[in-house]
Amino acid sequence: MAERTLSVLDGSTFVLGDRLGDVRPDGGREHGFFSDDTRFISRWVLRLDETPLELLSLNQSAHFDAQFFLTPAVGPEEEAPCSIVRHRLVGDVWMERLIVTNHLHETSRLRLALDVDTDFADLFEIKDGLVAARDVTWHHDDTYLTLSYERGDFRRSVTVAASSPATVTRHGFAFTLELAHGEQWSVDFSVSPHSAQPGITFARRVPRAGLEDQQKARYAELETWLAEAPALEAADPALTRTYRASLSDLGALRMRPDLDQHPTLPAAGLPWFMALFGRDSLITSLQALPYLPGLAATTLRVLAARQAQVRDDFQEQEPGKILHELRFGELTWRRERPHSPYFGSADATPLFLILLDEYHLWSGDDSLVRELEPNARAALAWIADSGDRDGDGYVEYERRNPTTGLLNQCWKDSWNSIQFADGRLARGPIATCEIQGYAYDAQQRSARLAREVWGDEALAERLEQRAGDLRDAFRRDFWVPERGCYALALDGDKRRVDSLTSNVGHLLWSGILDDREAAITAERLLDDELYSGWGVRTLATGEAGYNPLGYHTGTVWPHDNSLIAAGLARYGHHEAAGTVASAILAAAPYFEHRLPEVFAGFPRLVTSVPVAFPTASRPQAWAAGAPLLLLTTLLGLSPGRTDLRADLPHTVGHVAIRQQPDHSPLPPATATV
């Protein structure tokens, strides 16, 4: 998302506009007011006497609250005739207050206009830059404007209501003001979206209180959210700010799934991924588990409730599979997109099992593990059956929806992410290395649950045997002796995809390697080809396809590095883990302490600052979770362990993290280098 764009959001309801507060069709394709995977407002432009407005100052003290201080453009020797304060708050609805003050020593006559329009575009259309025209109807009186769209049973509408009478047309509101010297005038707007379509019940969105009351309630709720996490004390104030920013970003991204109106789970990222994602929600919940354990419990229940039970090629469903993405927009309703939900992910299913076990380790919650036992068994069956397309013991993917399905169904899910060292793209079915690590870990962990919670020793032994067989085959088939590293993947002809990538770091996290192999892998991760100085790159510089600004072909991803650091520490490579963790944490202040989804892979010695990626999501869930997992790794936190040994690099120094009463399973810890 462009840095010039300002977001104000509450989960999957959000406004994206420019730094004047305007939403403009020419301001960027991401501009708009969005909810339910639909753009309800495509134009929201404030005008005063046709004079361009300028920004004096901007205050955004929370993700849901922003103030814009504006004035008409004036020359160097001129005084501003008036000022406008634009106060925006987003919750169930969008609320906005305009305050105009006359600064002239005489009465001023001003014409204030707010241009309003909509296209009710599906988010996929907007992302692809192919928005279709729609027939929009409208009705109004002198205080409101309602715009509506219907196509069969699919309905969208938005009502903009003003607190003062105006001249209202199809295109917005106009006010004629006469203000004495120093006089103020204000008007409040509420923007309420409405969605209806078969099979889905959407929450009713209406203004429930005035702006001040809503503001107080939202800030109180945010402080409650932050207070649920452990308190952090650090010698480096930047680390404290990054920690709070991560918690705040996770708070901003919380969604209330239709399964329950109260528990929340994280949407993947702004602007294009404000929806339920299997992989993203699972990894984020795992990163945040010692700090915000409620996310994990909700994520597991919600994904279990939507686990596939049948085979469907369009949606890429297979029994036992965990979903990739769930959407509610028009293209999905018309079955032009398969996201109702879409199951094109080969890693969400083993990650579901990994999170279930990790949640149990931290919480001791036997009841949830028993509740989800049928879902866990179904997921294990998918790994053994449908996930292994040719019976060779590996989890492979190849899309069965050839038009709108994902070509790559691992975490690097862009079209060109799986390539050989010479730049050739791999052809499916593809078995990526990290997914084999996840499958190994999932079966090992599920064996523990089977033995200790489900009381099924026979299942535990079968799973341990399968995991051991997978480990042995993986070492034989994925090792590239001429390069001294593990392959990125096996292609459809079982050839080793021989490029050097960050994926091998996930092998450490999963525990599939022995100590010697882990040491070799750790050394490769920290060499100059993969390590930029700001983190481990997705693709090494020596590969033909390397691009420091390629989405998955040379950039640095904070979440990727958080898993790599955890894997390094797992095998005792604490210094290397500290190097990776310190680099990512050092990058955070350059992004206002809020790590983006991805940044460029340029060498630190060349750029001296981390370089932004042009379309990175921010806030983004697993980027926000990365500092939390890095802290867990640096402090050596583990379930029930209070005699902690911290391997903190000198750049971090003294850190104390203390559990809030009755909130987190995290043990008290203090560490000093």
XYZ file of C-alpha atoms in Angstrom:
673
model
C 0.000 0.000 0.000
C 1.410 3.404 -0.968
C 2.867 5.461 1.858
C 0.814 8.439 0.687
C -2.369 6.518 1.533
C -3.896 6.839 4.990
C -6.009 4.052 6.468
C -8.642 4.266 9.191
C -10.009 0.858 10.043
C -11.819 -1.539 12.302
C -11.078 -5.063 11.130
C -12.509 -5.662 7.673
C -14.339 -2.291 7.668
C -11.953 0.429 6.538
C -11.442 3.719 4.715
C -8.410 4.330 2.514
C -7.810 7.827 1.210
C -5.190 10.507 0.779
C -3.609 12.622 3.495
C -6.291 15.307 3.106
C -8.912 12.728 4.008
C -10.272 12.544 0.467
C -11.185 9.337 -1.340
C -10.510 9.819 -5.047
C -10.813 7.424 -7.978
C -7.543 8.856 -9.323
C -5.795 8.659 -5.947
C -4.961 4.965 -6.206
C -6.995 1.867 -6.927
C -7.068 1.070 -3.195
C -8.986 4.265 -2.321
C -12.455 3.717 -0.907
C -14.675 2.708 1.985
C -14.793 -1.078 2.198
C -16.786 -3.706 4.016
C -17.900 -7.250 3.165
C -15.384 -7.349 0.260
C -17.235 -4.467 -1.411
C -16.321 -0.820 -2.021
C -19.277 1.173 -0.700
C -17.778 4.632 -1.306
C -15.485 5.310 -4.270
C -15.477 9.109 -4.026
C -15.516 11.287 -0.897
C -14.015 14.687 -1.683
C -14.331 17.846 0.386
C -14.397 21.212 -1.411
C -14.562 24.783 -0.127
C -15.470 27.495 -2.647
C -13.625 25.521 -5.340
C -10.317 26.440 -3.661
C -7.868 23.525 -3.202
C -7.359 22.490 0.391
C -3.966 21.971 2.017
C -2.971 19.804 4.946
C -1.623 21.661 7.969
C -1.307 18.698 10.293
C -2.469 15.128 10.686
C -3.120 13.234 13.897
C -3.808 9.508 13.965
C -3.594 8.328 17.536
C -5.265 4.961 16.882
C -6.070 2.802 13.888
C -9.756 3.770 14.050
C -9.368 7.519 14.685
C -7.807 10.290 12.569
C -7.945 14.088 12.452
C -7.010 16.201 9.429
C -6.301 19.917 9.931
C -6.915 21.749 6.654
C -7.008 25.237 5.198
C -7.635 26.708 1.742
C -4.428 27.110 -0.243
C -2.912 30.600 0.188
C 0.120 32.429 -1.156
C 3.272 33.227 0.866
C 2.025 36.701 1.855
C -1.595 35.706 2.443
C -3.403 34.716 5.617
C -5.654 31.683 5.748
C -9.304 32.864 5.756
C -10.595 29.795 7.577
C -9.648 26.327 8.761
C -11.340 22.947 8.632
C -10.924 20.101 11.076
C -11.926 16.766 9.638
C -12.389 14.092 12.325
C -12.821 10.495 11.117
C -13.797 7.470 13.202
C -14.419 3.948 11.874
C -16.258 1.234 13.777
C -19.409 -0.571 12.733
C -20.018 2.497 10.557
C -17.870 5.366 9.312
C -18.402 8.612 11.229
C -16.957 11.937 10.166
C -17.222 15.436 11.639
C -16.354 18.660 9.816
C -15.633 21.803 11.831
C -15.214 25.071 9.908
C -13.849 28.190 11.643
C -13.843 31.685 10.103
C -10.556 33.510 10.832
C -11.335 36.736 8.949
C -12.328 39.875 10.891
C -15.568 40.042 8.954
C -18.477 37.804 8.107
C -17.614 35.230 5.468
C -19.920 33.460 3.093
C -18.614 29.985 2.312
C -19.874 27.133 0.192
C -18.839 23.735 1.534
C -19.419 20.684 -0.658
C -18.851 16.977 -0.098
C -18.782 14.930 -3.293
C -20.005 11.359 -2.808
C -20.091 8.425 -5.208
C -19.938 4.645 -5.244
C -19.296 1.819 -7.678
C -20.112 -1.129 -5.337
C -17.093 -2.846 -6.864
C -15.932 -6.263 -5.746
C -12.534 -6.090 -4.079
C -11.080 -8.525 -6.646
C -12.137 -6.181 -9.462
C -10.428 -3.265 -7.773
C -7.224 -5.187 -7.144
C -7.116 -6.298 -10.784
C -7.990 -2.813 -12.101
C -11.040 -4.131 -13.985
C -14.065 -2.540 -12.298
C -17.343 -3.141 -14.149
C -20.027 -0.455 -14.363
C -23.146 -1.049 -12.233
C -26.616 0.456 -12.273
C -26.841 2.432 -9.037
C -30.180 3.801 -7.819
C -30.561 6.566 -5.272
C -33.012 8.398 -3.048
C -32.610 11.257 -0.578
C -34.077 14.055 1.453
C -32.241 17.115 2.787
C -30.273 15.134 5.410
C -29.420 11.798 3.792
C -28.426 10.097 0.556
C -28.875 6.364 -0.050
C -27.175 4.657 -2.996
C -28.212 1.096 -3.866
C -27.325 -1.769 -6.185
C -29.141 -5.058 -6.787
C -28.412 -8.034 -8.966
C -30.862 -10.807 -8.246
C -30.543 -11.718 -4.578
C -27.252 -9.852 -4.218
C -27.834 -6.425 -2.660
C -25.574 -3.636 -1.521
C -26.502 -0.143 -0.334
C -24.917 2.697 1.581
C -26.600 5.546 3.442
C -24.789 8.808 4.123
C -26.653 10.823 6.761
C -25.871 14.426 7.785
C -26.702 16.067 11.116
C -27.682 19.362 9.384
C -29.899 20.030 6.348
C -28.094 20.430 3.047
C -28.686 20.628 -0.653
C -28.501 16.920 -1.483
C -28.119 15.508 -4.988
C -27.092 12.188 -6.468
C -23.503 13.394 -6.188
C -23.327 14.581 -2.596
C -24.030 17.385 -0.115
C -23.617 21.161 -0.297
C -23.884 23.727 2.536
C -23.978 27.509 2.284
C -22.458 29.062 5.413
C -22.371 32.600 6.777
C -19.869 32.814 9.615
C -18.972 35.804 11.721
C -15.397 36.424 12.846
C -14.244 33.471 14.955
C -17.516 31.605 14.475
C -17.492 27.823 14.128
C -19.898 25.582 12.291
C -19.926 21.788 12.290
C -21.739 18.873 10.726
C -21.573 15.150 11.462
C -21.856 12.446 8.816
C -22.475 8.751 9.285
C -21.834 6.277 6.475
C -23.684 2.986 6.974
C -23.119 0.045 4.603
C -25.704 -2.692 4.136
C -25.173 -6.125 2.576
C -27.578 -8.935 1.770
C -27.139 -12.175 -0.162
C -28.437 -15.746 0.145
C -26.915 -17.975 2.777
C -25.116 -15.238 4.702
C -26.328 -13.130 7.605
C -24.495 -9.836 7.841
C -24.433 -7.733 10.983
C -26.735 -4.715 10.874
C -24.625 -1.558 10.734
C -26.221 1.584 12.154
C -24.801 4.473 14.206
C -25.187 3.394 17.839
C -24.018 6.621 19.478
C -22.514 10.006 18.726
C -18.927 10.426 17.639
C -17.613 11.324 21.109
C -19.275 8.361 22.785
C -18.074 6.004 20.066
C -14.573 7.425 20.360
C -14.469 6.893 24.133
C -15.787 3.359 23.790
C -13.260 2.471 21.096
C -10.296 3.810 23.090
C -11.452 1.965 26.195
C -11.740 -1.252 24.188
C -8.262 -0.740 22.715
C -6.725 -0.252 26.157
C -8.472 -3.414 27.350
C -7.001 -5.293 24.395
C -3.488 -3.995 25.102
C -3.818 -4.772 28.812
C -4.545 -8.429 28.041
C -0.989 -8.870 26.768
C 2.057 -9.006 29.057
C 3.760 -5.716 29.871
C 7.168 -5.162 28.292
C 10.001 -3.159 29.799
C 13.080 -2.648 27.648
C 16.247 -0.607 27.844
C 15.705 0.286 24.181
C 12.558 2.443 23.893
C 12.286 1.519 20.212
C 11.632 -2.089 21.191
C 8.855 -1.024 23.552
C 7.250 1.035 20.784
C 7.529 -1.834 18.308
C 5.938 -4.213 20.812
C 2.987 -1.865 21.390
C 2.642 -1.206 17.648
C 2.477 -4.948 16.982
C -0.263 -5.425 19.558
C -2.137 -2.399 18.183
C -1.886 -3.664 14.599
C -3.234 -7.044 15.648
C -6.045 -5.195 17.418
C -6.774 -3.215 14.262
C -6.989 -6.362 12.144
C -9.376 -8.268 14.415
C -12.453 -9.693 12.752
C -15.557 -11.063 14.416
C -16.438 -14.156 12.414
C -20.091 -15.079 11.965
C -19.468 -18.131 14.153
C -19.595 -15.847 17.200
C -19.929 -12.094 17.627
C -17.436 -11.803 20.488
C -14.169 -13.748 19.970
C -11.895 -12.374 17.275
C -9.220 -13.576 14.910
C -6.814 -11.641 12.686
C -7.544 -10.670 9.097
C -4.446 -11.059 6.914
C -3.656 -7.479 5.885
C -4.715 -4.112 4.518
C -5.948 -3.404 1.881
C -6.445 -6.537 -0.218
C -6.494 -9.274 2.409
C -8.998 -8.097 5.033
C -10.610 -11.497 5.271
C -10.275 -14.868 6.934
C -7.169 -16.652 5.671
C -6.161 -20.103 6.858
C -2.372 -19.892 6.637
C -2.097 -16.264 7.754
C -4.467 -16.548 10.707
C -2.783 -19.767 11.884
C 0.768 -18.412 11.737
C -0.221 -15.094 13.306
C -2.035 -16.861 16.123
C 1.010 -19.025 16.713
C 3.333 -16.000 16.791
C 1.085 -14.263 19.317
C 0.237 -17.343 21.370
C 2.182 -16.545 24.585
C 0.824 -12.985 24.535
C -2.721 -13.161 23.121
C -3.820 -16.815 23.391
C -7.462 -16.051 22.613
C -6.606 -15.526 18.936
C -5.440 -19.132 18.622
C -8.544 -20.647 20.196
C -10.882 -18.641 17.952
C -8.821 -19.306 14.813
C -8.854 -23.057 15.459
C -12.608 -23.169 16.074
C -13.494 -20.999 13.080
C -11.300 -22.949 10.666
C -12.518 -26.277 12.040
C -16.127 -25.195 11.488
C -15.335 -24.590 7.797
C -13.134 -27.628 7.192
C -13.786 -29.263 3.809
C -15.964 -32.363 3.784
C -16.387 -33.006 0.057
C -14.334 -32.805 -3.114
C -14.920 -29.797 -5.333
C -12.464 -28.867 -8.071
C -13.683 -25.274 -8.475
C -13.065 -24.462 -4.816
C -10.240 -27.045 -4.579
C -11.963 -28.722 -1.643
C -10.865 -32.130 -0.391
C -12.155 -33.820 2.771
C -10.203 -32.699 5.830
C -8.554 -29.707 4.141
C -8.347 -26.329 5.892
C -9.460 -23.320 3.887
C -7.181 -20.763 2.291
C -9.485 -17.746 1.954
C -13.113 -16.771 2.563
C -14.823 -13.903 0.701
C -18.341 -12.462 0.383
C -18.137 -10.173 -2.668
C -20.198 -10.217 -5.831
C -17.701 -12.154 -7.955
C -17.683 -14.913 -5.350
C -21.486 -14.888 -5.159
C -21.648 -15.206 -8.972
C -19.107 -18.059 -8.809
C -16.659 -16.163 -10.961
C -14.274 -16.594 -8.023
C -14.044 -19.737 -5.864
C -13.672 -18.014 -2.492
C -16.830 -19.153 -0.695
C -14.449 -20.454 0.704
C -11.428 -21.360 -1.430
C -9.139 -24.199 -0.319
C -6.085 -23.624 -2.555
C -3.450 -24.013 0.151
C -1.298 -27.071 0.831
C 0.143 -25.806 4.104
C -2.882 -24.558 6.084
C -3.877 -28.111 7.020
C -0.597 -29.143 8.712
C -0.341 -25.658 10.241
C -3.778 -26.208 11.817
C -2.407 -29.278 13.602
C 0.771 -27.467 14.631
C -1.205 -24.601 16.173
C -3.579 -27.017 17.941
C -0.661 -28.700 19.683
C 1.185 -25.457 20.461
C -1.989 -23.962 21.915
C -2.389 -27.011 24.131
C 1.230 -26.796 25.306
C 0.750 -23.190 26.427
C -2.798 -23.401 27.732
C -3.284 -26.980 28.928
C -6.782 -26.747 27.420
C -7.692 -30.432 27.037
C -11.327 -29.578 26.299
C -10.572 -27.731 23.045
C -8.222 -30.490 21.877
C -10.956 -33.064 22.540
C -13.577 -30.858 20.879
C -11.444 -30.606 17.728
C -10.277 -34.237 17.691
C -12.531 -35.142 14.713
C -11.180 -32.153 12.786
C -7.591 -33.041 13.650
C -8.102 -36.643 12.514
C -9.633 -35.411 9.264
C -6.652 -33.094 8.712
C -4.243 -35.982 9.328
C -6.178 -38.095 6.836
C -5.850 -35.315 4.249
C -2.052 -35.231 4.723
C -1.874 -38.984 4.162
C -4.386 -39.188 1.315
C -5.473 -36.206 -0.811
C -2.460 -34.112 0.178
C -0.135 -36.822 -1.157
C -1.244 -36.798 -4.772
C 0.951 -39.653 -6.031
C 1.499 -41.756 -2.920
C 5.211 -40.966 -2.507
C 4.796 -39.668 1.053
C 5.116 -35.971 0.213
C 2.419 -33.283 0.329
C 2.152 -31.816 -3.171
C -0.074 -29.241 -4.825
C -1.306 -28.562 -8.336
C -4.319 -26.401 -8.943
C -7.501 -28.116 -10.077
C -9.220 -24.819 -10.883
C -7.250 -23.773 -13.973
C -8.837 -20.332 -14.417
C -9.096 -18.685 -10.997
C -7.127 -21.071 -8.779
C -3.703 -20.249 -7.392
C -0.782 -21.591 -9.387
C 1.382 -21.886 -6.270
C -0.265 -23.003 -3.034
C 2.559 -22.587 -0.522
C 3.200 -19.404 1.476
C 5.063 -17.980 -1.527
C 1.913 -18.086 -3.604
C 2.871 -15.737 -6.452
C 3.095 -17.175 -9.967
C 6.915 -17.059 -10.237
C 7.953 -17.973 -6.705
C 8.963 -21.602 -7.350
C 11.830 -21.486 -9.826
C 15.081 -23.267 -10.534
C 18.440 -21.571 -10.026
C 18.542 -20.733 -13.747
C 15.165 -18.977 -13.543
C 12.985 -21.691 -15.110
C 9.613 -22.050 -13.422
C 8.805 -25.376 -11.802
C 5.844 -27.356 -13.128
C 3.483 -29.265 -10.878
C 2.600 -31.177 -8.929
C 5.025 -29.336 -6.637
C 6.228 -30.453 -3.217
C 7.941 -27.515 -1.508
C 10.475 -28.255 1.178
C 8.878 -26.276 4.001
C 5.503 -28.004 3.578
C 7.235 -31.351 4.119
C 8.672 -29.902 7.317
C 5.198 -28.773 8.392
C 3.759 -32.228 7.627
C 6.531 -33.875 9.665
C 5.975 -31.521 12.603
C 2.170 -31.840 12.412
C 2.338 -35.620 12.642
C 4.874 -35.585 15.478
C 2.764 -33.118 17.439
C -0.473 -34.970 16.723
C 1.145 -38.155 18.031
C 1.642 -36.384 21.355
C -1.996 -35.271 21.422
C -3.159 -38.769 20.503
C -1.143 -40.269 23.319
C -1.760 -37.663 26.044
C -5.251 -36.318 25.326
C -7.156 -38.627 22.964
C -5.900 -41.838 24.559
C -5.076 -43.495 21.228
C -1.649 -45.098 21.473
C -2.027 -46.928 18.163
C -2.613 -43.664 16.314
C 0.376 -42.085 18.057
C 2.642 -44.901 16.906
C 1.365 -44.744 13.310
C 1.934 -41.004 13.161
C 5.452 -41.282 14.571
C 6.244 -43.963 11.991
C 4.886 -41.815 9.162
C 6.843 -38.785 10.386
C 10.045 -40.827 10.607
C 9.573 -42.203 7.101
C 8.950 -38.693 5.771
C 12.105 -37.391 7.460
C 14.264 -40.141 6.003
C 12.861 -39.751 2.480
C 13.169 -35.976 2.646
C 16.879 -36.127 3.498
C 17.455 -38.430 0.548
C 15.344 -36.683 -2.084
C 15.661 -32.961 -1.303
C 19.411 -32.624 -0.656
C 21.312 -30.900 -3.511
C 24.908 -32.111 -3.047
C 26.449 -29.877 -5.702
C 25.049 -26.785 -3.951
C 25.349 -27.934 -0.352
C 21.760 -27.057 0.533
C 18.244 -28.417 0.472
C 16.145 -27.928 -2.636
C 13.288 -25.460 -2.650
C 10.971 -28.168 -3.984
C 10.495 -31.266 -6.085
C 8.697 -30.599 -9.354
C 6.191 -32.835 -11.138
C 9.011 -35.010 -12.503
C 10.601 -35.287 -9.032
C 13.491 -33.053 -10.092
C 15.067 -30.956 -7.358
C 14.200 -27.279 -7.760
C 17.705 -26.173 -6.891
C 17.413 -22.460 -6.047
C 18.610 -21.238 -2.648
C 15.720 -19.684 -0.733
C 14.533 -18.714 2.724
C 12.212 -21.732 2.700
C 15.051 -23.864 4.038
C 14.892 -21.844 7.269
C 11.446 -23.304 7.929
C 13.046 -26.753 8.006
C 14.789 -25.661 11.193
C 11.488 -24.437 12.654
C 9.819 -27.769 11.916
C 12.618 -29.900 13.378
C 12.910 -32.241 10.382
C 16.729 -31.916 10.145
C 19.444 -33.505 12.244
C 22.060 -31.368 14.001
C 24.633 -31.591 11.204
C 22.129 -30.644 8.515
C 20.822 -27.823 10.692
C 24.334 -26.403 11.099
C 24.894 -26.419 7.327
C 21.510 -24.768 6.760
C 22.159 -22.121 9.415
C 25.428 -21.202 7.714
C 23.720 -20.788 4.337
C 20.971 -18.621 5.805
C 23.519 -16.134 7.160
C 25.782 -15.923 4.118
C 25.749 -12.810 1.935
C 23.574 -14.405 -0.741
C 20.567 -14.849 1.521
C 21.195 -12.425 4.395
C 20.792 -8.762 3.433
C 21.719 -7.230 6.791
C 18.025 -6.423 7.337
C 16.974 -10.064 7.282
C 17.014 -13.261 5.221
C 15.937 -12.786 1.612
C 13.307 -14.956 -0.009
C 15.701 -15.791 -2.887
C 19.487 -15.652 -2.917
C 21.287 -12.977 -4.909
C 23.125 -15.519 -7.056
C 19.961 -17.020 -8.542
C 18.890 -16.011 -12.052
C 15.465 -14.853 -10.888
C 16.718 -12.679 -8.030
C 15.050 -9.284 -7.762
C 15.360 -7.218 -4.564
C 11.893 -5.854 -5.355
C 10.372 -9.181 -6.420
C 7.455 -10.147 -4.194
C 8.845 -13.603 -3.371
C 12.102 -13.458 -5.355
C 14.556 -11.469 -3.262
C 12.621 -9.407 -0.722
C 12.692 -9.721 3.083
C 9.537 -10.856 4.898
C 9.422 -10.249 8.678
C 7.206 -13.269 9.378
C 9.500 -15.530 7.343
C 12.451 -14.303 9.398
C 10.610 -14.800 12.686
C 10.140 -18.492 11.867
C 13.756 -18.768 10.720
C 15.022 -17.209 13.961
C 12.863 -19.586 16.000
C 14.258 -22.507 14.005
C 17.857 -21.402 14.512
C 17.290 -21.186 18.264
C 15.617 -24.616 18.260
C 18.910 -26.158 17.134
C 21.004 -24.088 19.540
C 22.250 -21.512 17.021
C 21.399 -18.649 19.362
C 23.907 -16.177 17.976
C 22.544 -16.619 14.453
C 18.983 -16.359 15.777
C 19.926 -13.122 17.540
C 21.441 -11.748 14.334
C 18.247 -12.355 12.351
C 15.971 -11.126 15.138
C 18.019 -7.974 15.732
C 17.948 -7.127 12.021
C 14.158 -7.319 11.782
C 13.649 -5.387 15.027
C 16.131 -2.752 13.831
C 14.102 -2.302 10.648
C 10.851 -1.585 12.508
C 11.569 2.065 13.517
C 12.013 2.973 9.837
C 8.372 1.947 9.313
C 6.985 3.871 12.319
C 7.611 0.700 14.373
C 4.856 -1.078 12.420
C 6.537 -3.724 10.305
C 5.110 -4.058 6.790
C 4.288 -7.307 5.057
C 7.551 -7.189 3.077
C 10.413 -4.836 2.267
C 13.162 -4.773 -0.335
C 16.166 -7.093 -0.281
C 18.863 -4.501 -0.986
C 22.075 -4.993 1.032
C 22.204 -2.999 4.252
C 25.712 -1.770 3.426
C 24.362 -0.196 0.237
C 21.087 1.394 1.382
C 21.751 2.025 5.129
C 17.954 1.977 5.625
C 15.411 -0.739 4.841
C 13.738 0.138 1.528
C 9.952 -0.048 1.350
C 8.182 -2.442 -1.021
C 5.746 -0.452 -3.191
C 2.566 -2.442 -2.528
C 3.255 -3.987 0.887
C 0.262 -4.467 3.163
C 0.380 -2.524 6.422
C -0.952 -3.316 8.934
C -0.412 -6.963 8.105
C -1.066 -9.747 10.556
C 1.967 -12.007 10.456
C 4.271 -8.986 10.090
C 2.709 -7.602 13.287
C 3.173 -11.005 14.900
C 6.856 -11.210 13.927
C 8.237 -9.067 16.811
C 6.241 -11.178 19.266
C 7.747 -14.453 18.048
C 11.184 -12.811 17.916
C 10.820 -11.815 21.578
C 9.733 -15.340 22.463
C 12.832 -16.650 20.693
C 15.272 -14.142 22.178
C 13.975 -14.646 25.704
C 13.793 -18.410 25.362
C 10.183 -18.470 26.533
C 8.487 -21.848 26.616
C 5.358 -23.230 28.315
C 5.772 -23.390 32.068
C 9.428 -22.398 32.021
C 10.374 -19.704 34.545
C 14.134 -20.301 34.823
C 14.730 -18.510 31.559
C 18.068 -18.047 29.823
C 17.957 -15.210 27.325
C 20.369 -15.021 24.426
C 19.800 -11.355 23.675
C 22.174 -9.539 21.335
C 23.865 -6.375 22.549
C 21.509 -4.272 20.419
C 18.564 -5.346 22.604
C 19.994 -5.249 26.111
C 17.828 -5.512 29.208
C 14.311 -6.801 28.671
C 11.625 -7.616 31.211
C 8.272 -9.049 30.202
C 5.663 -9.570 32.866
C 2.318 -11.306 32.748
C -0.748 -9.224 33.458
C -2.922 -10.796 36.189
C -5.472 -13.336 34.906
C -4.740 -12.703 31.239
C -1.863 -14.607 29.664
C -0.222 -18.020 30.163
C 3.161 -16.362 29.771
C 5.494 -16.940 32.765
C 7.177 -13.898 34.336
C 10.628 -13.332 32.906
C 13.498 -10.901 33.200
C 16.616 -11.088 31.089
C 19.773 -9.023 30.795
C 22.706 -9.473 28.458
